[in-house]
Amino acid sequence: MAQWTSAVGAAQLARLLTSQQERPAGPGTRRPPAYRALADGIRLLVLEGRVPVAARLPAERELALALSVSRTTVAAAYEALRTEGFLESRRGAGSWTAVPAGNPLPARGLEPLPPEALGSMIDLGCAALPAPEPWLTRAVQGALEELPPYAHTHGDYPAGLPALRAMIAERYTARGIATMPEQIMVTTGAMGAIDAICHLFAGRGERIAVESPSYANILQLMREAGARLIPVAMAEGLTGWDMDRWRQVLREAAPRLAYVVADFHNPTGALADEDQRRRLVDAARSAGTVLVADETMSELWLDEEIAGDGMPRPVCGFDPAGSTVITVGSASKAFWAGMRIGWVRAAPDVIRSLVAARAYADLGTPVLEQLAVNWLFSTGGWEQAVELRRGQARENRDALVAALRRELPDWEFEVPQGGLTLWVRAGGLSGSRLAEAGERVGVRVPSGPRFGVDGAFEGYVRLPFTVGGAVAEEAATRLAAAARLVETGATGGTEPPRTFVA
């Protein structure tokens, strides 16, 4: 019986490997043999989760043709991977990827680093900040006071607590978007909301248009659902969407869904203006595409000029009939990632369909957490907590930017006016190799290809505003050390990272 559970075609693997091309070697730099470079490339793809564990690799002859190398080179690379524990083979069954005994399985998303590892590793993988106390504690205490009447019920509210649905609807109405409670469903975080939307609208094999780059965990969710992702390149810098490309994709591919982050886009930090929002809604309506607008970052503006000028209208503000736009919101980014409360705003018939389908998924969202968010919304605690969060993110952003410009002056980025992430072109280095080297010197950073489709953005890394002060300076120092390892082609172990206490 074969031990592999999926397969990677020769053309697909060749594209992924080609995306790892590094800058030309400097004088005196030794290039590894071709078979070693190939083995290292495949190993990196496995460690990053971009090629799954237990995936059948192409036959040696097929991969050699796709890469325009000799079959001997591929055979030697496969043998090296078998020796290192990253490949298993059996006659008649082929060869499939593996991880050596004792190694953790690679994450296909951006899971947080285990708390026990934080003493020696600076975690720049997860774009989330600690809870804004004392507001978390106060919200939970307020929720406990409101809990007794709900404890006398079955506790299942598939659409969400009526009080919280009404409060969320009221908040949209206050933003100028008239909304009824019947247009709101409370979910288990934004991921739960988007998962439900994808299952309702985009069955296996359906096309979903996505920004390129886009949020890694959402891309992986859509892949696991069997969607066919159609990347649409962002405009240069922080200027938002390339509307010519969006119109072309919507017109020619007619995707069932399109997923966008208009407010401080993850990972680039771009903010789409009102004209772009209006034009994208019009183009989606003409194509018959349902536009999913992710608003999880919308309250995280950091610069005073945005506070003065005001944020652009929500995307759903350009869809008065509610036939085109589905909005997703969440408490996880603006408040705390541990508060797994999200919501969907859509036409009432869409909400009814989502609620009906939920009976076969998670039934409902935890009551206590819903009460906590409702307490924050109803008491003004939310605004005070988010203001605290903005201050934390602003200080962290400025510290990280200053440290990067000092330690890595060749790295290129634009400083966003909000959000939680910095999208960095890493001076011509491979983002995948930087991520691997970073693990060895004590800084965890996600590489650019996590945020793209088919190996795009190999020259980038994403850096979140999660550390500040001396920790941000140490993170930049460790990133510079990782860059030196990649530049020199150094392999093998290094000294273990020292414990860092801020």
Coordinates of C-alpha atoms in Angstrom, one line a residue:
M1 CA 0.0 0.0 0.0
A2 CA 1.4 3.4 -0.9
Q3 CA 2.4 5.8 1.9
W4 CA 1.6 9.0 0.1
T5 CA -1.6 10.9 0.4
S6 CA -1.2 13.6 -2.3
A7 CA 1.0 14.2 -5.4
V8 CA 3.0 17.1 -6.7
G9 CA 3.4 17.3 -10.5
A10 CA 6.8 17.9 -12.2
A11 CA 5.7 21.3 -13.6
Q12 CA 4.3 22.5 -10.3
L13 CA 7.4 21.4 -8.4
A14 CA 9.7 23.1 -11.0
R15 CA 7.8 26.4 -10.6
L16 CA 8.2 26.2 -6.8
L17 CA 11.9 25.4 -7.1
T18 CA 12.5 28.1 -9.7
S19 CA 10.9 30.7 -7.4
Q20 CA 13.8 30.0 -4.9
Q21 CA 16.5 31.5 -7.2
E22 CA 18.9 33.5 -5.2
R23 CA 21.0 36.5 -6.1
P24 CA 24.2 35.9 -8.1
A25 CA 27.0 34.5 -5.9
G26 CA 29.6 37.1 -4.9
P27 CA 33.4 36.7 -5.4
G28 CA 34.7 33.8 -3.3
T29 CA 31.3 32.3 -2.6
R30 CA 31.1 28.6 -3.2
R31 CA 28.1 27.3 -5.0
P32 CA 26.8 23.9 -3.9
P33 CA 26.7 21.1 -6.4
A34 CA 23.5 21.0 -8.5
Y35 CA 22.1 17.9 -6.8
R36 CA 22.7 19.6 -3.4
A37 CA 21.0 22.8 -4.4
L38 CA 18.0 20.7 -5.7
A39 CA 17.8 18.7 -2.5
D40 CA 18.0 21.8 -0.4
G41 CA 15.2 23.4 -2.4
I42 CA 12.9 20.5 -2.0
R43 CA 13.7 20.3 1.8
L44 CA 12.8 24.0 2.2
L45 CA 9.5 23.5 0.4
V46 CA 8.7 20.6 2.8
L47 CA 9.8 22.6 5.9
E48 CA 7.6 25.5 4.9
G49 CA 4.6 23.3 4.2
R50 CA 4.5 24.5 0.6
V51 CA 4.9 20.8 -0.4
P52 CA 2.9 18.7 2.0
V53 CA 4.4 15.8 4.0
A54 CA 3.5 12.5 2.4
A55 CA 3.2 14.0 -1.1
R56 CA 4.4 11.8 -3.9
L57 CA 7.2 13.5 -5.9
P58 CA 7.6 13.2 -9.7
A59 CA 9.6 10.4 -11.1
E60 CA 13.3 11.2 -11.6
R61 CA 13.0 11.4 -15.4
E62 CA 9.9 13.7 -15.3
L63 CA 11.5 16.2 -12.9
A64 CA 14.8 16.2 -14.8
L65 CA 12.9 17.2 -18.0
A66 CA 10.9 19.9 -16.2
L67 CA 14.1 21.4 -14.7
S68 CA 16.3 20.8 -17.7
V69 CA 18.9 18.9 -15.6
S70 CA 20.3 15.4 -15.9
R71 CA 18.5 12.5 -14.4
T72 CA 21.6 11.8 -12.4
T73 CA 21.3 15.1 -10.6
V74 CA 17.7 14.4 -9.6
A75 CA 18.6 10.8 -8.5
A76 CA 21.4 12.2 -6.3
A77 CA 19.1 14.8 -4.8
Y78 CA 16.5 12.2 -4.0
E79 CA 19.2 10.0 -2.4
A80 CA 20.4 12.9 -0.3
L81 CA 16.8 13.6 0.9
R82 CA 16.3 9.9 1.8
T83 CA 19.5 10.0 3.8
E84 CA 18.4 13.1 5.7
G85 CA 14.9 11.7 6.4
F86 CA 13.0 14.0 4.1
L87 CA 12.1 11.4 1.5
E88 CA 10.9 7.8 1.6
S89 CA 10.6 5.4 -1.3
R90 CA 9.4 2.0 -2.1
R91 CA 9.7 0.1 -5.4
G92 CA 6.4 0.3 -7.3
A93 CA 5.1 3.1 -5.0
G94 CA 7.4 5.9 -5.9
S95 CA 9.0 8.5 -3.5
W96 CA 7.1 10.7 -1.1
T97 CA 8.1 13.5 1.2
A98 CA 8.6 13.0 4.9
V99 CA 10.1 14.7 8.0
P100 CA 12.9 13.2 10.1
A101 CA 12.0 11.5 13.4
G102 CA 11.8 14.1 16.1
N103 CA 11.1 17.0 13.8
P104 CA 7.8 18.9 14.2
L105 CA 5.4 18.7 11.2
P106 CA 5.7 21.9 9.2
A107 CA 2.8 24.3 9.6
R108 CA 1.0 25.2 6.4
G109 CA -0.3 28.4 7.9
L110 CA 1.1 30.8 10.4
E111 CA 0.5 29.2 13.8
P112 CA 1.8 31.0 16.8
L113 CA 5.1 29.9 18.4
P114 CA 4.5 27.7 21.5
P115 CA 4.8 29.9 24.7
E116 CA 7.6 27.7 26.0
A117 CA 9.8 28.6 23.0
L118 CA 9.5 32.4 23.5
G119 CA 12.5 32.6 25.8
S120 CA 15.0 32.0 23.1
M121 CA 13.1 32.7 19.9
I122 CA 11.7 36.1 18.8
D123 CA 8.4 35.3 17.1
L124 CA 7.6 37.4 14.1
G125 CA 5.4 34.8 12.5
C126 CA 2.1 35.8 14.1
A127 CA 0.6 39.3 13.6
A128 CA -1.0 39.5 17.0
L129 CA -0.4 41.5 20.2
P130 CA -0.9 40.7 23.9
A131 CA -4.4 41.5 25.3
P132 CA -5.0 45.2 26.0
E133 CA -5.5 45.0 29.7
P134 CA -7.3 45.9 31.9
W135 CA -10.0 45.7 29.2
L136 CA -9.9 41.9 28.7
T137 CA -10.4 41.3 32.4
R138 CA -13.1 43.8 32.7
A139 CA -14.9 42.4 29.7
V140 CA -14.8 38.9 31.1
Q141 CA -16.1 40.1 34.5
G142 CA -18.9 42.0 32.8
A143 CA -19.8 38.8 30.7
L144 CA -19.9 36.7 33.9
E145 CA -22.4 39.1 35.4
E146 CA -24.6 38.8 32.3
L147 CA -24.3 35.0 32.0
P148 CA -26.9 33.6 34.5
P149 CA -30.0 34.1 32.2
Y150 CA -28.2 32.4 29.3
A151 CA -27.1 29.5 31.6
H152 CA -30.8 28.5 31.9
T153 CA -31.0 28.0 28.1
H154 CA -29.5 25.3 25.8
G155 CA -26.7 27.7 25.0
D156 CA -26.8 27.1 21.2
Y157 CA -27.2 30.3 19.2
P158 CA -26.3 29.5 15.6
A159 CA -26.8 33.1 14.4
G160 CA -25.2 34.5 17.5
L161 CA -26.6 36.1 20.7
P162 CA -29.5 38.5 19.7
A163 CA -28.0 41.3 21.8
L164 CA -24.6 41.1 20.1
R165 CA -26.2 40.8 16.6
A166 CA -28.2 44.0 17.4
M167 CA -25.1 45.8 18.7
I168 CA -23.0 44.9 15.6
A169 CA -25.9 46.0 13.3
E170 CA -26.1 49.3 15.3
R171 CA -22.4 49.9 14.8
Y172 CA -22.7 49.5 11.1
T173 CA -25.6 51.9 11.0
A174 CA -23.6 54.4 13.0
R175 CA -20.9 54.2 10.2
G176 CA -23.6 55.2 7.6
I177 CA -24.5 51.6 6.5
A178 CA -28.1 50.9 7.5
T179 CA -28.1 47.4 8.9
M180 CA -30.6 45.1 10.7
P181 CA -29.8 42.4 13.2
E182 CA -31.1 39.9 10.6
Q183 CA -28.1 40.8 8.4
I184 CA -25.6 39.7 11.0
M185 CA -24.2 36.3 12.0
V186 CA -21.7 35.9 14.8
T187 CA -18.9 33.4 14.0
T188 CA -15.9 31.8 15.6
G189 CA -13.4 34.4 14.4
A190 CA -13.0 35.8 10.9
M191 CA -11.5 32.4 9.8
G192 CA -14.8 30.7 10.8
A193 CA -16.7 33.4 8.8
I194 CA -14.7 33.0 5.6
D195 CA -14.8 29.2 5.9
A196 CA -18.6 29.2 6.1
I197 CA -18.8 31.6 3.1
C198 CA -16.5 29.5 1.0
H199 CA -18.5 26.3 1.7
L200 CA -21.7 28.1 0.9
F201 CA -20.6 29.9 -2.3
A202 CA -17.6 28.1 -3.7
G203 CA -17.7 24.3 -3.9
R204 CA -14.7 22.2 -4.9
G205 CA -13.2 23.4 -8.2
E206 CA -14.8 26.9 -8.1
R207 CA -12.7 29.9 -8.9
I208 CA -11.9 32.4 -6.2
A209 CA -10.0 35.6 -7.1
V210 CA -7.6 36.8 -4.4
E211 CA -5.2 39.7 -4.0
S212 CA -1.6 38.8 -4.7
P213 CA -0.1 38.7 -2.1
S214 CA -2.9 37.9 0.4
Y215 CA -3.3 36.5 3.9
A216 CA -1.6 33.2 4.1
N217 CA -4.1 31.4 6.4
I218 CA -7.0 32.4 4.2
L219 CA -5.2 31.2 1.1
Q220 CA -4.6 27.8 2.7
L221 CA -8.2 27.6 3.9
M222 CA -9.4 28.1 0.3
R223 CA -6.9 25.5 -1.0
E224 CA -8.1 22.9 1.5
A225 CA -11.6 23.6 0.4
G226 CA -10.6 22.7 -3.1
A227 CA -10.9 26.2 -4.6
R228 CA -9.0 27.3 -7.7
L229 CA -7.2 30.4 -6.7
I230 CA -6.8 33.2 -9.2
P231 CA -4.2 35.8 -8.1
V232 CA -4.7 39.5 -8.9
A233 CA -1.6 41.5 -8.4
M234 CA -1.7 44.5 -6.0
A235 CA -0.7 47.9 -7.3
E236 CA 2.8 49.2 -6.5
G237 CA 3.6 50.3 -3.0
L238 CA 0.7 51.1 -0.7
T239 CA -1.7 52.4 -3.4
G240 CA -4.2 49.6 -3.1
W241 CA -5.7 47.6 -6.0
D242 CA -4.7 47.5 -9.6
M243 CA -8.2 48.1 -11.0
D244 CA -7.3 47.3 -14.6
R245 CA -6.2 43.8 -13.5
W246 CA -9.2 43.3 -11.4
R247 CA -11.6 44.2 -14.2
Q248 CA -9.8 41.9 -16.5
V249 CA -9.9 38.9 -14.1
L250 CA -13.5 39.4 -13.2
R251 CA -14.5 39.8 -16.8
E252 CA -12.5 36.9 -18.2
A253 CA -12.5 34.3 -15.3
A254 CA -15.9 35.2 -13.8
P255 CA -14.9 33.8 -10.4
R256 CA -17.6 32.8 -8.0
L257 CA -16.0 34.6 -5.1
A258 CA -13.4 37.4 -4.7
Y259 CA -11.6 37.9 -1.4
V260 CA -10.1 41.3 -0.6
V261 CA -8.7 43.3 2.4
A262 CA -9.4 46.9 1.7
D263 CA -8.3 48.3 5.1
F264 CA -4.6 48.0 5.8
H265 CA -4.1 44.9 3.7
N266 CA -2.4 41.9 5.1
P267 CA 0.5 41.6 4.4
T268 CA 1.3 44.9 2.5
G269 CA -0.6 47.4 4.7
A270 CA -2.2 49.1 1.6
L271 CA -5.4 51.1 2.1
A272 CA -7.8 51.1 -0.9
D273 CA -9.4 54.5 -1.5
E274 CA -13.1 55.1 -2.0
D275 CA -12.9 55.3 -5.8
Q276 CA -11.2 51.9 -5.9
R277 CA -13.8 50.4 -3.6
R278 CA -16.7 51.8 -5.8
R279 CA -15.1 50.5 -9.0
L280 CA -14.4 47.1 -7.6
V281 CA -17.9 46.6 -6.3
D282 CA -19.3 47.7 -9.7
A283 CA -17.0 45.3 -11.6
A284 CA -17.9 42.4 -9.2
R285 CA -21.6 43.1 -9.7
S286 CA -21.2 43.1 -13.5
A287 CA -19.3 39.8 -13.4
G288 CA -21.8 38.1 -11.0
T289 CA -19.0 37.7 -8.5
V290 CA -19.6 37.7 -4.7
L291 CA -17.1 40.1 -3.1
V292 CA -15.9 39.1 0.4
A293 CA -14.5 42.2 2.2
D294 CA -12.4 41.4 5.2
E295 CA -12.5 44.3 7.7
T296 CA -10.5 42.8 10.5
M297 CA -7.8 45.6 10.3
S298 CA -10.2 48.5 9.7
E299 CA -9.9 50.1 13.1
L300 CA -6.1 49.8 13.3
W301 CA -5.2 53.1 11.7
L302 CA -2.0 54.4 13.3
D303 CA -1.3 57.8 11.8
E304 CA -3.0 61.0 12.8
E305 CA -3.7 62.2 9.3
I306 CA -6.1 59.2 8.8
A307 CA -7.8 60.2 12.1
G308 CA -8.2 63.7 10.8
D309 CA -9.3 62.8 7.2
G310 CA -11.3 59.8 8.2
M311 CA -11.2 56.3 6.9
P312 CA -12.8 55.5 3.5
R313 CA -16.4 54.2 3.5
P314 CA -16.7 50.5 4.0
V315 CA -16.8 48.4 0.9
C316 CA -20.4 47.4 1.6
G317 CA -21.3 51.1 1.6
F318 CA -21.1 50.9 -2.2
D319 CA -23.6 48.0 -2.4
P320 CA -26.8 49.4 -1.1
A321 CA -28.9 46.5 -2.3
G322 CA -26.6 44.0 -0.5
S323 CA -26.5 41.7 -3.5
T324 CA -22.7 41.8 -4.1
V325 CA -20.7 42.4 -1.0
I326 CA -20.4 40.2 2.1
T327 CA -18.4 41.8 4.9
V328 CA -16.4 40.0 7.5
G329 CA -15.3 41.6 10.8
S330 CA -13.5 40.3 13.9
A331 CA -12.4 41.2 17.4
S332 CA -9.2 39.2 17.0
K333 CA -6.9 41.8 15.4
A334 CA -8.2 45.0 16.9
F335 CA -8.7 43.6 20.4
W336 CA -7.0 40.2 21.1
A337 CA -6.4 37.1 19.0
G338 CA -7.6 35.0 22.0
M339 CA -11.1 36.6 21.6
R340 CA -12.4 34.3 18.9
I341 CA -15.4 36.4 17.9
G342 CA -16.1 37.3 14.3
W343 CA -19.1 38.2 12.3
V344 CA -20.6 38.3 8.8
R345 CA -22.7 41.2 7.4
A346 CA -24.8 40.2 4.4
A347 CA -28.2 40.2 2.9
P348 CA -30.8 38.4 5.2
D349 CA -31.2 35.5 2.8
V350 CA -27.4 34.9 2.8
I351 CA -27.4 35.0 6.6
R352 CA -30.2 32.4 6.8
S353 CA -28.3 30.1 4.4
L354 CA -25.1 30.5 6.4
V355 CA -26.9 29.8 9.7
A356 CA -28.7 26.7 8.2
A357 CA -25.4 25.3 7.0
R358 CA -23.8 25.9 10.4
A359 CA -25.7 23.0 11.9
Y360 CA -23.2 20.7 10.2
A361 CA -20.1 22.7 11.3
D362 CA -19.6 24.2 14.7
L363 CA -23.3 24.9 15.8
G364 CA -22.4 28.2 17.3
T365 CA -19.9 30.6 19.0
P366 CA -19.1 30.4 22.7
V367 CA -21.6 32.4 24.7
L368 CA -19.2 33.9 27.3
E369 CA -17.0 35.4 24.6
Q370 CA -19.9 36.9 22.8
L371 CA -21.1 38.5 26.1
A372 CA -17.6 39.9 26.7
V373 CA -17.5 41.6 23.2
N374 CA -21.0 42.8 23.7
W375 CA -19.9 44.4 27.1
L376 CA -17.0 46.1 25.3
F377 CA -19.3 47.5 22.6
S378 CA -22.0 48.7 25.0
T379 CA -19.8 50.3 27.6
G380 CA -17.3 52.2 25.5
G381 CA -14.6 49.8 26.6
W382 CA -14.0 48.7 23.0
E383 CA -13.0 52.2 21.9
Q384 CA -10.6 52.6 24.8
A385 CA -9.1 49.2 24.3
V386 CA -8.6 49.8 20.5
E387 CA -6.9 53.1 21.3
L388 CA -4.5 51.3 23.5
R389 CA -3.9 48.8 20.8
R390 CA -3.2 51.5 18.3
G391 CA -0.6 53.0 20.6
Q392 CA 1.1 49.7 21.1
A393 CA 1.2 49.0 17.3
R394 CA 2.4 52.5 16.5
E395 CA 5.3 52.3 18.9
N396 CA 6.3 48.8 17.7
R397 CA 6.1 49.8 14.1
D398 CA 8.3 52.8 14.5
A399 CA 10.9 50.8 16.6
L400 CA 11.0 48.0 14.0
V401 CA 11.3 50.4 11.1
A402 CA 14.2 52.2 12.7
A403 CA 16.0 49.0 13.6
L404 CA 15.6 47.5 10.1
R405 CA 16.9 50.7 8.4
R406 CA 19.9 50.6 10.7
E407 CA 20.7 46.9 10.5
L408 CA 19.5 46.0 6.9
P409 CA 19.7 49.2 4.8
D410 CA 19.4 47.2 1.6
W411 CA 15.9 45.9 2.5
E412 CA 13.1 47.8 0.9
F413 CA 9.7 48.6 2.3
E414 CA 7.0 51.3 2.6
V415 CA 5.7 52.2 6.0
P416 CA 1.9 51.7 6.2
Q417 CA -0.4 54.1 8.0
G418 CA -2.2 51.3 9.8
G419 CA -2.6 47.5 10.3
L420 CA -0.1 45.2 11.9
T421 CA 2.4 44.2 9.1
L422 CA 5.4 45.3 7.1
W423 CA 5.9 43.8 3.7
V424 CA 9.7 43.8 3.0
R425 CA 11.7 43.1 -0.1
A426 CA 14.7 41.3 1.3
G427 CA 17.6 42.8 -0.7
G428 CA 17.5 40.1 -3.4
L429 CA 17.7 37.2 -0.9
S430 CA 15.4 34.2 -0.8
G431 CA 12.6 34.6 1.7
S432 CA 12.4 30.9 2.2
R433 CA 16.1 30.6 3.0
L434 CA 15.9 33.6 5.3
A435 CA 13.1 31.9 7.2
E436 CA 15.2 28.8 7.6
A437 CA 18.3 30.7 8.6
G438 CA 16.2 32.8 11.1
E439 CA 15.1 29.7 12.9
R440 CA 18.8 28.9 13.5
V441 CA 19.7 32.4 14.9
G442 CA 16.6 32.8 17.0
V443 CA 14.0 34.8 15.0
R444 CA 11.0 33.3 13.4
V445 CA 9.8 35.0 10.3
P446 CA 7.3 33.9 7.5
S447 CA 8.7 34.0 4.0
G448 CA 6.9 35.8 1.1
P449 CA 5.7 32.7 -0.8
R450 CA 3.3 31.9 2.1
F451 CA 1.3 34.9 1.0
G452 CA 1.3 34.1 -2.8
V453 CA 0.2 31.4 -5.2
D454 CA 2.6 29.0 -6.9
G455 CA 5.8 30.3 -5.4
A456 CA 5.3 34.0 -5.9
F457 CA 7.1 36.6 -3.7
E458 CA 10.2 34.5 -2.9
G459 CA 12.2 37.7 -2.4
Y460 CA 9.9 39.0 0.4
V461 CA 9.3 38.4 4.1
R462 CA 6.4 39.7 6.3
L463 CA 7.3 41.4 9.6
P464 CA 4.5 42.2 12.0
F465 CA 4.4 45.0 14.6
T466 CA 4.4 42.6 17.5
V467 CA 7.6 43.6 19.3
G468 CA 9.1 46.9 20.2
G469 CA 11.9 48.6 22.0
A470 CA 15.0 46.4 22.7
V471 CA 13.2 43.3 21.3
A472 CA 12.7 45.0 17.9
E473 CA 16.3 46.0 17.9
E474 CA 17.4 42.4 18.7
A475 CA 15.0 41.0 16.1
A476 CA 16.6 43.2 13.4
T477 CA 20.1 42.1 14.6
R478 CA 19.1 38.5 14.3
L479 CA 17.5 39.1 10.8
A480 CA 20.8 40.6 9.7
A481 CA 22.6 37.5 11.0
A482 CA 20.2 35.3 9.1
A483 CA 20.8 37.4 5.9
R484 CA 24.6 36.9 6.3
L485 CA 24.1 33.1 6.5
V486 CA 22.0 33.2 3.3
E487 CA 24.5 35.5 1.5
T488 CA 27.5 33.3 2.3
G489 CA 25.6 30.1 1.6
A490 CA 26.5 28.8 5.1
T491 CA 25.0 25.5 6.0
G492 CA 25.0 23.4 9.1
G493 CA 24.3 24.4 12.7
T494 CA 25.1 27.6 14.4
E495 CA 25.4 28.6 18.1
P496 CA 22.0 28.3 19.7
P497 CA 20.3 31.7 20.2
R498 CA 20.7 33.2 23.6
T499 CA 17.7 33.7 25.8
F500 CA 16.4 37.3 25.4
V501 CA 14.5 39.1 28.1
A502 CA 13.1 42.5 27.4

